[in-house]
XYZ file of C-alpha atoms in Angstrom:
681
model
C 51.957 83.765 119.203
C 52.462 86.981 117.232
C 53.490 86.494 113.650
C 56.307 88.861 112.574
C 55.559 90.829 109.451
C 51.910 89.718 109.318
C 49.518 92.581 108.648
C 46.029 92.575 110.119
C 43.274 92.019 107.585
C 40.876 94.982 107.915
C 37.579 94.568 106.018
C 35.535 97.509 104.734
C 32.872 97.450 107.453
C 30.964 100.441 106.027
C 30.471 98.689 102.683
C 29.468 95.427 104.374
C 26.948 97.178 106.613
C 25.403 98.923 103.603
C 25.006 95.570 101.851
C 23.651 94.091 105.058
C 20.760 96.580 105.105
C 19.757 95.509 101.595
C 20.153 91.741 101.839
C 19.432 90.791 105.439
C 16.053 90.238 106.990
C 14.548 93.570 107.935
C 13.877 93.956 111.636
C 10.381 95.251 110.924
C 9.557 91.908 109.275
C 10.132 90.079 112.550
C 7.210 89.782 114.972
C 7.302 92.052 118.048
C 9.112 90.665 121.078
C 6.953 89.228 123.790
C 6.600 91.411 126.853
C 8.374 89.003 129.224
C 11.344 88.781 126.837
C 11.513 92.568 126.583
C 11.504 92.926 130.373
C 14.186 90.245 130.763
C 16.369 91.749 128.026
C 16.048 95.270 129.480
C 16.999 94.047 132.947
C 19.948 92.031 131.556
C 21.195 95.038 129.562
C 21.058 97.484 132.487
C 21.972 95.367 135.503
C 24.267 92.845 133.747
C 23.201 90.278 136.304
C 24.388 86.739 135.596
C 20.957 85.276 136.327
C 19.250 87.516 133.767
C 21.886 86.840 131.118
C 21.607 83.061 131.577
C 17.803 83.289 131.473
C 18.049 85.210 128.207
C 20.218 82.438 126.757
C 17.580 79.919 127.817
C 15.039 81.945 125.848
C 17.219 81.437 122.738
C 17.113 77.686 123.317
C 13.321 77.706 123.715
C 12.679 80.034 120.759
C 15.597 80.105 118.251
C 13.983 82.951 116.279
C 14.924 85.327 119.114
C 18.581 85.049 118.008
C 17.680 87.084 114.898
C 16.863 90.249 116.863
C 19.710 92.733 116.598
C 18.949 94.231 120.015
C 19.301 90.869 121.762
C 22.531 90.138 119.864
C 23.998 93.494 120.878
C 23.392 92.830 124.574
C 26.044 90.090 124.490
C 28.384 91.725 121.983
C 28.414 94.978 124.013
C 29.609 93.105 127.099
C 32.900 92.514 125.275
C 33.495 96.253 124.846
C 34.471 96.600 128.513
C 38.222 97.011 129.005
C 40.155 93.952 130.135
C 41.467 94.138 133.704
C 45.128 93.726 134.497
C 44.407 90.574 136.504
C 41.636 88.779 138.411
C 42.762 89.558 141.935
C 39.744 91.465 143.330
C 35.984 90.773 143.015
C 35.434 93.521 140.439
C 38.090 92.134 138.127
C 36.731 88.622 138.589
C 33.228 89.848 137.762
C 34.471 91.468 134.524
C 36.102 88.193 133.489
C 32.940 86.227 134.308
C 30.795 88.654 132.305
C 33.084 88.181 129.288
C 32.739 84.422 129.639
C 28.940 84.740 129.749
C 29.082 87.024 126.685
C 31.033 84.360 124.774
C 28.466 81.746 125.758
C 25.636 84.020 124.603
C 27.341 84.662 121.254
C 27.787 80.907 120.897
C 24.045 80.405 121.372
C 23.366 83.017 118.685
C 25.839 81.327 116.299
C 24.198 77.967 116.929
C 20.853 79.166 115.599
C 22.109 81.573 112.909
C 25.124 79.588 111.718
C 23.647 79.139 108.235
C 23.850 82.925 107.647
C 27.621 83.021 108.243
C 28.409 81.912 104.681
C 27.576 85.448 103.549
C 29.798 88.431 104.301
C 26.730 90.687 104.254
C 24.668 88.829 106.857
C 23.905 90.872 109.957
C 25.656 88.393 112.267
C 28.845 88.408 110.140
C 28.980 92.216 110.134
C 28.345 92.386 113.883
C 31.084 89.844 114.538
C 33.570 91.710 112.337
C 32.788 94.956 114.116
C 33.314 93.286 117.509
C 36.299 91.096 116.560
C 38.994 93.323 118.184
C 37.051 93.253 121.481
C 36.393 89.541 121.045
C 40.092 88.788 120.526
C 41.376 90.884 123.423
C 39.087 89.015 125.825
C 40.155 85.618 124.455
C 43.778 86.556 125.095
C 42.954 87.760 128.603
C 40.909 84.699 129.538
C 43.653 82.463 128.152
C 46.201 84.245 130.333
C 44.137 83.376 133.412
C 44.063 79.642 132.642
C 46.691 76.908 132.714
C 46.782 77.050 128.898
C 49.727 78.974 127.469
C 49.681 80.899 124.202
C 53.300 80.465 123.230
C 53.881 76.883 124.392
C 51.681 73.867 125.014
C 51.086 73.304 128.722
C 50.761 69.845 130.258
C 49.007 71.214 133.353
C 45.594 69.543 133.798
C 42.582 71.715 133.021
C 40.204 72.708 135.801
C 36.473 73.298 135.326
C 36.890 77.007 134.473
C 39.639 76.243 131.935
C 37.454 73.598 130.325
C 34.544 76.038 129.960
C 36.701 78.722 128.340
C 38.347 76.187 126.010
C 35.032 74.700 124.883
C 33.296 78.040 124.256
C 36.270 79.545 122.376
C 36.728 76.439 120.221
C 33.037 76.277 119.349
C 32.759 79.946 118.360
C 35.879 79.888 116.180
C 34.686 76.633 114.590
C 31.294 78.145 113.791
C 32.823 81.172 112.048
C 35.381 78.992 110.228
C 32.732 76.802 108.629
C 33.167 78.814 105.382
C 36.941 79.499 105.060
C 36.596 81.887 102.092
C 34.512 84.456 103.986
C 35.775 87.794 105.272
C 35.242 86.616 108.846
C 37.658 83.693 108.369
C 40.244 85.856 106.632
C 40.066 88.354 109.490
C 40.534 85.655 112.131
C 43.344 83.965 110.207
C 45.197 87.254 109.671
C 45.126 88.208 113.353
C 48.532 87.584 114.976
C 48.386 84.842 117.595
C 45.213 83.089 116.466
C 47.028 80.004 115.235
C 48.696 79.576 118.618
C 45.274 79.563 120.292
C 43.820 77.155 117.727
C 46.821 74.816 117.979
C 46.520 74.747 121.768
C 42.782 74.140 121.555
C 43.361 71.224 119.174
C 46.080 69.623 121.281
C 43.971 69.968 124.441
C 41.052 68.017 122.942
C 42.447 64.804 124.391
C 42.157 66.305 127.904
C 38.693 67.809 127.817
C 35.729 66.238 129.564
C 34.138 63.307 127.757
C 30.583 64.389 127.024
C 28.140 64.039 124.145
C 29.594 67.071 122.328
C 33.250 66.079 122.521
C 33.389 64.392 119.114
C 31.652 67.308 117.343
C 33.838 69.892 119.097
C 36.964 67.982 118.101
C 35.734 67.832 114.504
C 35.131 71.590 114.473
C 38.519 72.704 115.794
C 40.258 70.077 113.616
C 38.568 71.611 110.574
C 39.916 75.036 111.581
C 43.428 73.600 111.958
C 43.077 71.930 108.542
C 42.209 75.310 106.981
C 45.429 76.799 108.360
C 47.543 73.860 107.194
C 45.982 74.018 103.750
C 46.902 77.699 103.419
C 50.596 77.248 104.352
C 51.555 73.714 105.342
C 55.286 74.272 105.812
C 54.887 77.322 108.025
C 52.088 76.112 110.270
C 53.468 72.585 110.707
C 56.676 74.151 112.034
C 54.717 76.503 114.291
C 52.609 73.755 115.847
C 55.746 71.673 116.417
C 57.343 74.625 118.200
C 54.199 75.255 120.264
C 54.058 71.590 121.293
C 57.671 71.696 122.459
C 59.419 69.632 119.793
C 58.925 66.739 117.421
C 58.413 64.091 120.094
C 55.856 66.226 121.931
C 53.728 66.917 118.853
C 53.941 63.220 117.934
C 52.620 62.415 121.425
C 49.741 64.864 120.915
C 48.895 63.252 117.555
C 48.963 59.859 119.246
C 46.659 60.953 122.090
C 44.067 62.476 119.767
C 44.116 59.583 117.290
C 43.794 57.086 120.117
C 40.617 58.777 121.385
C 39.144 58.822 117.876
C 40.053 55.179 117.204
C 38.512 54.019 120.473
C 35.469 56.309 120.303
C 33.267 54.022 118.246
C 30.181 55.197 116.381
C 29.960 58.759 117.880
C 33.400 59.531 116.431
C 32.621 58.399 112.890
C 31.737 61.959 111.834
C 35.013 63.638 112.932
C 37.188 60.601 112.209
C 37.980 61.317 108.506
C 39.116 64.929 108.976
C 40.911 64.106 112.231
C 42.877 61.216 110.737
C 43.688 63.234 107.616
C 45.089 66.142 109.665
C 47.135 63.749 111.804
C 48.523 62.161 108.626
C 49.462 65.573 107.201
C 51.223 66.593 110.416
C 53.032 63.250 110.763
C 54.321 63.601 107.185
C 55.864 66.977 108.083
C 57.528 65.861 111.323
C 60.705 63.733 111.071
C 60.477 60.617 113.184
C 56.761 61.019 113.942
C 55.757 57.683 112.426
C 58.546 55.872 114.272
C 57.323 57.351 117.553
C 53.735 56.373 116.734
C 54.871 52.853 115.828
C 56.561 52.429 119.214
C 53.300 53.387 120.965
C 51.182 50.764 119.158
C 49.204 53.181 116.997
C 49.121 50.484 114.284
C 46.931 48.298 116.452
C 44.685 51.267 117.280
C 43.995 52.311 113.680
C 43.526 48.712 112.546
C 41.006 48.176 115.345
C 39.173 51.282 114.142
C 39.259 49.939 110.578
C 37.934 46.602 111.808
C 35.070 48.398 113.570
C 34.158 50.485 110.518
C 34.338 47.441 108.234
C 32.299 45.167 110.497
C 28.540 44.976 110.818
C 28.805 46.115 114.453
C 29.478 49.792 113.638
C 25.782 50.818 113.615
C 22.750 49.858 111.609
C 21.920 53.486 110.834
C 25.352 54.143 109.293
C 25.417 53.655 105.529
C 28.295 51.924 103.686
C 29.202 55.286 102.156
C 29.684 56.817 105.610
C 31.758 53.836 106.686
C 33.757 54.161 103.481
C 34.605 57.769 104.374
C 36.089 56.530 107.656
C 38.103 53.666 106.170
C 39.716 55.807 103.455
C 41.924 57.905 105.799
C 42.959 54.805 107.772
C 44.405 53.185 104.656
C 45.977 56.501 103.628
C 47.609 56.758 107.054
C 48.929 53.200 106.753
C 50.374 53.813 103.281
C 52.039 57.080 104.326
C 53.508 55.400 107.409
C 54.987 52.580 105.315
C 56.662 55.123 103.031
C 57.990 57.224 105.935
C 59.604 54.341 107.865
C 61.399 51.139 106.909
C 57.995 49.806 105.860
C 57.997 46.196 106.920
C 57.541 46.863 110.665
C 54.304 48.760 109.984
C 53.162 46.068 107.572
C 53.865 43.211 109.995
C 51.986 44.872 112.855
C 49.087 45.771 110.555
C 48.877 42.199 109.270
C 48.826 40.910 112.856
C 45.978 43.377 113.539
C 43.801 41.796 110.784
C 44.369 44.466 108.134
C 43.758 42.030 105.267
C 40.468 40.769 106.709
C 39.230 44.336 107.232
C 40.112 45.271 103.644
C 38.188 42.261 102.354
C 35.156 43.216 104.440
C 35.191 46.703 102.937
C 35.026 45.270 99.409
C 31.640 43.719 100.190
C 30.086 47.195 99.970
C 30.717 47.197 96.182
C 31.837 50.840 96.265
C 34.336 51.374 93.458
C 36.459 53.976 95.247
C 36.738 51.750 98.331
C 37.743 48.752 96.249
C 40.406 50.845 94.526
C 41.694 51.913 97.945
C 41.863 48.299 99.086
C 43.748 47.307 95.932
C 46.117 50.212 96.573
C 46.916 48.869 100.047
C 47.635 45.411 98.609
C 49.991 46.918 96.029
C 51.908 48.586 98.853
C 52.319 45.276 100.715
C 53.235 43.186 97.649
C 56.839 44.438 97.175
C 57.640 43.707 100.842
C 56.946 39.997 100.399
C 60.671 39.603 99.652
C 61.288 40.107 103.376
C 60.975 36.827 105.246
C 59.296 38.390 108.290
C 56.578 40.017 106.162
C 56.093 36.869 104.092
C 55.731 34.762 107.221
C 53.120 37.135 108.736
C 51.092 37.327 105.506
C 51.215 33.556 105.042
C 49.759 32.987 108.494
C 47.090 35.657 107.970
C 45.900 34.029 104.739
C 45.268 30.783 106.635
C 42.885 32.499 109.076
C 39.397 30.911 108.767
C 37.718 34.309 109.205
C 39.690 35.733 106.285
C 38.885 32.724 104.106
C 35.178 33.084 104.916
C 35.283 36.806 104.102
C 37.209 36.113 100.894
C 34.363 33.966 99.629
C 32.051 36.997 99.855
C 34.088 39.244 97.536
C 31.922 40.275 94.552
C 33.435 38.722 91.442
C 32.233 41.617 89.274
C 34.815 43.881 90.902
C 37.546 43.020 88.423
C 40.247 45.421 89.636
C 40.245 44.342 93.261
C 39.694 40.680 92.473
C 42.578 40.714 89.986
C 44.880 42.390 92.513
C 43.820 40.029 95.286
C 44.298 36.929 93.104
C 47.764 38.145 92.106
C 48.531 38.864 95.783
C 47.532 35.347 96.819
C 49.467 33.738 93.966
C 52.600 35.753 94.774
C 52.426 34.774 98.448
C 52.056 31.108 97.479
C 55.116 31.212 95.192
C 57.234 33.108 97.726
C 56.288 30.703 100.507
C 57.328 27.756 98.357
C 60.703 29.396 97.757
C 61.057 30.184 101.466
C 60.247 26.586 102.387
C 62.961 25.398 99.999
C 65.357 27.961 101.482
C 64.638 26.805 105.042
C 64.806 23.119 104.145
C 68.132 23.482 102.352
C 69.634 25.228 105.383
C 70.941 28.029 103.199
C 71.618 30.318 106.124
C 72.510 29.695 109.745
C 74.280 31.767 112.369
C 75.971 30.969 115.661
C 74.622 32.520 118.827
C 76.124 36.000 119.237
C 76.852 35.485 122.924
C 80.615 34.777 123.291
C 79.954 32.202 126.023
C 77.556 30.190 123.845
C 78.470 27.896 120.929
C 74.968 26.995 119.727
C 74.290 27.216 115.969
C 70.975 27.623 114.145
C 69.667 24.399 112.656
C 65.966 23.858 112.106
C 64.690 26.606 114.410
C 65.572 30.263 113.880
C 67.298 32.199 116.640
C 65.950 35.491 117.975
C 67.288 38.646 116.315
C 68.125 41.781 118.274
C 65.096 44.013 117.657
C 67.267 47.150 117.482
C 70.070 46.246 115.073
C 68.720 43.033 113.426
C 72.286 41.737 113.254
C 72.998 39.835 116.479
C 71.031 36.635 117.049
C 70.595 34.586 120.201
C 69.486 31.068 120.986
C 67.743 32.200 124.171
C 66.716 35.314 126.090
C 69.335 34.413 128.707
C 72.163 34.740 126.171
C 70.727 38.022 124.892
C 70.530 39.538 128.382
C 74.033 38.449 129.366
C 75.537 39.790 126.130
C 73.760 43.132 126.618
C 74.635 43.473 130.306
C 78.292 42.771 129.577
C 78.294 45.882 127.373
C 79.829 44.125 124.386
C 76.752 44.149 122.183
C 75.520 47.496 123.504
C 78.418 49.356 121.869
C 78.117 47.444 118.597
C 74.324 47.830 118.533
C 74.521 51.617 118.988
C 77.177 51.845 116.274
C 75.115 49.825 113.795
C 71.988 51.872 114.407
C 73.906 55.132 114.058
C 75.578 53.956 110.848
C 72.200 53.082 109.374
C 70.734 56.439 110.282
C 73.782 58.137 108.723
C 73.546 55.975 105.602
C 76.839 54.183 106.265
C 75.571 50.643 106.800
C 73.179 48.339 105.046
C 69.674 48.303 106.526
C 69.186 44.792 105.129
C 69.773 42.050 107.692
C 72.126 39.147 106.802
C 69.184 36.746 106.916
C 67.183 38.739 104.392
C 70.228 39.161 102.158
C 70.794 35.405 102.155
C 67.142 34.916 101.227
C 67.479 37.491 98.424
C 70.317 35.444 96.940
C 68.262 32.257 97.104
C 65.148 34.018 95.777
C 67.073 35.454 92.821
C 68.426 32.034 91.965
C 64.940 30.572 91.986
C 63.670 33.457 89.854
C 66.424 32.812 87.315
C 65.349 29.178 87.080
C 61.655 30.051 86.789
C 62.243 32.745 84.150
C 65.118 31.065 82.343
C 63.602 31.439 78.854
C 62.846 35.143 79.318
C 66.380 35.902 80.518
C 67.867 33.951 77.600
C 65.770 35.976 75.151
C 66.959 39.250 76.656
C 70.544 37.998 76.596
C 70.270 36.993 72.939
C 68.860 40.397 72.007
C 72.029 42.054 73.324
C 74.393 39.428 71.927
C 72.826 39.693 68.466
C 73.803 43.356 68.342
C 77.441 42.654 69.294
C 78.052 38.948 68.685
C 81.841 39.130 69.047
C 82.020 41.519 71.980
C 82.872 40.730 75.573
C 79.953 42.295 77.456
C 79.319 43.153 81.083
C 75.744 42.140 81.851
C 73.648 43.043 84.843
C 70.561 41.075 85.794
C 68.227 43.165 87.930
C 65.305 41.634 89.822
C 63.080 44.609 90.581
C 60.824 43.825 93.544
C 60.476 47.448 94.612
C 57.284 48.143 92.685
C 54.136 46.400 91.554
C 54.387 44.245 89.545
C 57.942 42.931 89.944
C 60.114 42.755 86.839
C 63.321 41.155 85.590
C 65.722 43.084 83.407
C 69.008 42.351 81.632
C 71.193 45.259 80.545
C 74.645 45.595 79.052
C 77.670 47.493 80.267
C 76.542 50.730 78.572
C 73.237 50.846 80.425
C 74.885 49.616 83.602
C 77.483 52.384 83.558
C 74.976 55.100 82.700
C 72.619 54.023 85.477
C 75.334 53.452 88.049
C 74.719 56.640 90.024
C 71.010 56.085 90.536
C 71.497 52.412 91.402
C 74.121 53.062 94.075
C 72.488 52.119 97.375
C 71.685 54.951 99.778
C 73.740 53.439 102.558
C 76.896 53.416 100.392
C 76.831 56.973 99.082
C 78.898 58.296 101.970
C 81.376 55.409 102.155
C 82.003 54.263 98.580
C 83.596 56.695 96.157
C 81.760 56.310 92.890
C 84.304 56.009 90.060
C 84.337 58.396 87.160
C 83.606 55.916 84.362
C 82.879 56.739 80.756
C 80.681 54.474 78.642
C 82.431 51.714 76.754
C 84.019 52.941 73.517
C 83.035 51.983 70.021
C 85.914 49.481 69.658
C 84.822 46.391 71.588
C 87.123 43.751 73.048
C 86.650 40.799 70.733
C 88.416 38.188 72.857
C 87.094 36.524 75.937
C 83.837 35.908 77.714
C 81.102 37.818 79.541
C 80.832 39.277 83.029
C 77.608 39.040 84.976
C 76.496 41.274 87.837
C 73.388 40.248 89.740
C 71.322 42.735 91.787
C 67.921 42.865 93.423
C 65.941 46.044 94.013
C 63.819 46.022 97.161
C 61.589 48.600 98.891
C 62.686 50.236 102.112
C 60.143 52.874 103.085
C 60.269 55.738 100.602
C 63.557 54.475 99.170
C 64.431 51.751 96.718
C 67.618 49.856 97.526
C 69.647 48.050 94.884
C 71.378 45.177 96.673
C 74.264 43.586 94.725
C 74.901 39.843 94.985
C 77.348 37.326 93.609
C 75.582 35.340 90.827
C 75.316 31.615 91.450
C 73.324 30.409 88.449
C 74.459 32.583 85.566
C 77.233 30.413 84.083
C 75.209 28.412 81.582
C 73.185 31.462 80.543
C 76.103 33.775 79.871
C 79.036 31.485 79.117
C 80.595 31.787 82.560
C 82.470 28.520 82.890
C 83.799 29.101 86.385
C 82.535 26.422 88.766
C 82.599 28.728 91.810
C 81.594 32.152 90.508
C 80.640 33.432 93.932
C 84.282 33.214 95.048
C 85.850 34.828 92.007
C 85.456 38.378 90.764
C 84.241 39.184 87.291
C 87.599 40.565 86.147
C 89.386 37.390 87.287
C 87.071 35.440 85.003
C 87.847 37.836 82.144
C 91.585 37.364 82.660
C 91.212 33.607 82.114
C 90.160 34.278 78.506
C 92.840 36.832 77.544
C 95.389 35.087 75.324
C 97.239 37.943 73.651
C 98.336 41.523 74.452
C 95.549 44.089 74.522
C 95.380 47.307 72.584
C 95.260 50.659 74.427
C 91.491 50.851 73.918
C 91.066 47.347 75.279
C 93.247 48.087 78.295
C 91.221 51.225 79.000
C 87.972 49.250 78.870
C 89.417 46.513 81.079
C 90.417 49.148 83.635
C 86.836 50.365 83.661
C 85.612 46.823 84.219
C 88.080 46.363 87.094
C 86.715 49.529 88.697
C 83.203 48.191 88.261
C 84.183 44.938 89.886
C 85.773 46.799 92.808
C 82.540 48.681 93.368
C 80.425 45.523 93.267
C 82.760 43.837 95.743
C 82.472 46.900 97.986
C 78.685 46.620 97.843
C 78.889 42.944 98.802
C 81.244 43.626 101.718
C 78.887 46.234 103.132
C 76.161 43.622 103.188
């Protein structure tokens, strides 16, 4: 694909050739060619017979030193100087195309044996390649035009044997010359219009090429070339490869196909796996919806299976822990990036079901500090999501697995960072499960079946939630199917999903919100003394003032925290604490901080909120406080049914001044906003 406005990088070949004569191996220092090689080379140069050319390539394989002879190199490079035909309709045109293919194969053989010299711009092979690059490129474009592969758009047409041969040879040669990205050769290739289109197509076609012993190495090579392009200009080339693939869903499908091959490839794919997974992660981060598409195609199970293989003792006895560590690093990076790019808990639940925790524990047995830090990092990503009942339930079951418990006993105690994080993780799960058990036993939340024809109500066993909207619940699959087929839930489900995508509806399910309320109440009881101390610190500054307090349980980061702030801090931080899904539906009031003259009559107002993770976002979910009366002087027996301002009005016994009325108006506006938050949930 030509790049508008991109100028071709033209190196100073005369200067490079002059340096080449001084630094390269002198031809006179090489031993004379054997007579049979001379005869074969002369016949191949004059007759251009395919048999002679292939026999000459076999000589390179038998004696790699022959690749150093400039004369033998030129035989193959000169074949590319022939003009490209308009098509391959007659035998002469077909012969020209076949000769170019043989020339590419011969150059590949030369690069295989002299690849170590390509790091220098002044090596004879680098100078020869630069001199022949225009001819090289014109033949690549021509050969591509004769295959089912398209330059401007990815083609789904299966590759035949000829297409496969051209794809493999082209990918290998470009990979060889891209081994040192800072060289003049690489800059020349990268600056040539259309090269990225070829490289992108070659990379996306790796999932379709024949499965032979060289497939993993070839995929690693062309992936490294693609990584060099992305590193130079990520925004530009990620958009180009998406356009070449045919859209976001198509490129996500290509990422899926390539990652699936690497994850299932076993030990032969351990070398290309790190760079391949890293490039797929970079591309997925640049493509909206890529992680959601990958999630729907069970990529979580694939990468966790790969992690399990790398972490187990089955990977291969000749593979060192350091090599296995290099493979596990990008898997955990991919998992963490996916959690941040989606709602988070779906990826976590599937990963937990795929034995993520056991694999992480197995990796810590290697006693490699960087790997242990990576494992602790993964645990810190999962920890904030333990406020979601579905995640907590999955983690609780995983921790009871006998295999995990056996692996846990093998963790080296000297690794303080990981062991500390793991101990905190286990303790947090234990506490949260106790709170969840109390929540379930008390029957704090139950819903009727959403099917209009059914009157069943949740009791001891939870109903099934609609997997799309997480709002409707059903006592049986029969009720779910009938409600969907009737069309009643279909309309509501589509509306809810659209509102969430547009930021107009809460992404938190009613069940989780009910659990948040119960969890916050338990946290207030467990941390009663700490909250009282924070309250007293504020009251000591303004002992006679009526204050608006906010208690914030921050579960969005590690470790979780509890904070108490007054009306000043609450008002100043209002904008950043407004939930994402309310920004387009709730008009944020223009409120000034409370004035210097406080209202000296009355009581306090308490707002209770919990901050939870949701992918890359942090949602502040407001709730009606149920256990704040004795802490903050709220004497109302049913605070969850009465707004904060109504409580304030109970304590007003005399007319207010203008300043007091202004402050009360601000508090009423605050209360309206909190009620709006609650209604949205």
